[in-house]
PDB file of C-alpha atoms in Angstrom:
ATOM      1  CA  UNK N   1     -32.656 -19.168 -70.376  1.00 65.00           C
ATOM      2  CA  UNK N   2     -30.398 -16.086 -70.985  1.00 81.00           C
ATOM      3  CA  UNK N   3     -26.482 -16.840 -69.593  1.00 84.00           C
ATOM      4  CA  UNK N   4     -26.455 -13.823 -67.771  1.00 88.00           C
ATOM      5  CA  UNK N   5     -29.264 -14.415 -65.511  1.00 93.00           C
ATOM      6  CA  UNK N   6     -27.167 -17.731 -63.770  1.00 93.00           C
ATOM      7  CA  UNK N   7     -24.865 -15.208 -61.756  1.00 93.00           C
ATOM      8  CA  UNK N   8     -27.821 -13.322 -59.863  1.00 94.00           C
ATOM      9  CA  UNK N   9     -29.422 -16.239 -59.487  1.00 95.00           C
ATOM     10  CA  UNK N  10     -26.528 -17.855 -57.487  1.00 96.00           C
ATOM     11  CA  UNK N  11     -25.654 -14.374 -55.596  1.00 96.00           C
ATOM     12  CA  UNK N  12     -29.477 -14.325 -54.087  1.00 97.00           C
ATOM     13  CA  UNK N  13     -28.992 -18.307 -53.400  1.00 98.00           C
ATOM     14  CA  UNK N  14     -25.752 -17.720 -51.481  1.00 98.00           C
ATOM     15  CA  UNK N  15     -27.373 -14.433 -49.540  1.00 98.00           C
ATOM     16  CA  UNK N  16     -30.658 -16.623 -48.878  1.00 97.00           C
ATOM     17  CA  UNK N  17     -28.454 -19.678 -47.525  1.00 97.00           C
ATOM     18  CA  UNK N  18     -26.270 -17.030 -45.372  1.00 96.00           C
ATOM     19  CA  UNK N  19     -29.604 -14.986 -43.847  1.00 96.00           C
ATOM     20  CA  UNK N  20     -30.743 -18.737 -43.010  1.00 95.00           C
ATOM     21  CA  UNK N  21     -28.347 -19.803 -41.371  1.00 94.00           C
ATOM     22  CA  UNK N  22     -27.799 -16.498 -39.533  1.00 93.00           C
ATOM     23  CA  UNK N  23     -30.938 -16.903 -38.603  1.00 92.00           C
ATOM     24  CA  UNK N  24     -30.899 -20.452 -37.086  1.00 90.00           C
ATOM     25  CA  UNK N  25     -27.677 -19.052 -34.956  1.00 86.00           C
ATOM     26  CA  UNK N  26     -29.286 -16.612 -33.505  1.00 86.00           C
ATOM     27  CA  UNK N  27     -32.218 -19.406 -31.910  1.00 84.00           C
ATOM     28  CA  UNK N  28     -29.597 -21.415 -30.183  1.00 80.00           C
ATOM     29  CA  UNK N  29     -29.193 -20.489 -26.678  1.00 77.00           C
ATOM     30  CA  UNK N  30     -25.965 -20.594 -25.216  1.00 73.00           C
ATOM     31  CA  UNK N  31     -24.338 -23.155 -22.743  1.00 69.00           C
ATOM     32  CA  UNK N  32     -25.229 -21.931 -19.189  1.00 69.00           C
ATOM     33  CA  UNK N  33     -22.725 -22.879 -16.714  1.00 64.00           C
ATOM     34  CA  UNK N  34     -22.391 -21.806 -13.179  1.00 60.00           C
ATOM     35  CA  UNK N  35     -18.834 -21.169 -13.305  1.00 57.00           C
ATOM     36  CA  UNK N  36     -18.467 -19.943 -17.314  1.00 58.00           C
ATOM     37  CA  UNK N  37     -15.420 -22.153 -17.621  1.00 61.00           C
ATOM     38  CA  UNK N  38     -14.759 -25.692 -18.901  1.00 61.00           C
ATOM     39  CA  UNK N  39     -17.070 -27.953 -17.731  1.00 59.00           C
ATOM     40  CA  UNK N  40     -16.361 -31.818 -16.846  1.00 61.00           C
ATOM     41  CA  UNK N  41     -17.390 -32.898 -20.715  1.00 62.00           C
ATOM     42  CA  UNK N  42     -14.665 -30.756 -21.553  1.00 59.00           C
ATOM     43  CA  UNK N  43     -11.280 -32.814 -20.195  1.00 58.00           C
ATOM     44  CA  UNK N  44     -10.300 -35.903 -21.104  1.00 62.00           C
ATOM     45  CA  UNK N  45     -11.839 -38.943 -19.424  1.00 60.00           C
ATOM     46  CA  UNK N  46      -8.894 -40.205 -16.791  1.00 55.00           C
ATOM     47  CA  UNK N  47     -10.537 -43.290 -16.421  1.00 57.00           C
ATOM     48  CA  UNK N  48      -8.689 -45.482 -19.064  1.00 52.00           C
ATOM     49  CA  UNK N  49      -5.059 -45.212 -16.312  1.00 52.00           C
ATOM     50  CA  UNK N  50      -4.516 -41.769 -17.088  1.00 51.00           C
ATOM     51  CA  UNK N  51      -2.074 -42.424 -20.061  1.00 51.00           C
ATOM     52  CA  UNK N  52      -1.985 -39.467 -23.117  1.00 55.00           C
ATOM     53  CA  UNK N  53      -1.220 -42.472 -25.417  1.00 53.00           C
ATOM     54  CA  UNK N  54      -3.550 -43.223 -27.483  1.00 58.00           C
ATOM     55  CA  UNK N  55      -2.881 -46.267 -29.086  1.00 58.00           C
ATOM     56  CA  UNK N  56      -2.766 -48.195 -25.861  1.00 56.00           C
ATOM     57  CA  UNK N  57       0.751 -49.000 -25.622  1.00 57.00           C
ATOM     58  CA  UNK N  58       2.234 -49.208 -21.908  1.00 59.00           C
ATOM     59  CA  UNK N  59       5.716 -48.165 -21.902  1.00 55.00           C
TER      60      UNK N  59
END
């Protein structure tokens, strides 16, 4: 196989793999919330005594 013929074959491999995956964003529905903000998966869970330490230590 030629030398020359490895760089176009990589270019349409790179702009096939973009266009896919392009493609699969564009089937994923987005996150419906009543309010549009942060929902309650997005804060920290406060259940563990409310420390921001995260290694356990009580000081």
């Amino acid at each position: 196989m030629p030398d020359w013929i490895l760089g176009p074959v990589c270019v349409v491999l790179l702009v096939g793999f973009i266009f896919y995956a392009f493609r699969q964003g564009t089937k994923i529905a987005p996150d419906r919330t009543s309010n549009g903000g942060r929902t309650e998966n997005d804060y920290p869970n406060s259940s563990d005594g409310g420390g921001s330490d995260a290694g356990g230590h009580s000081f």
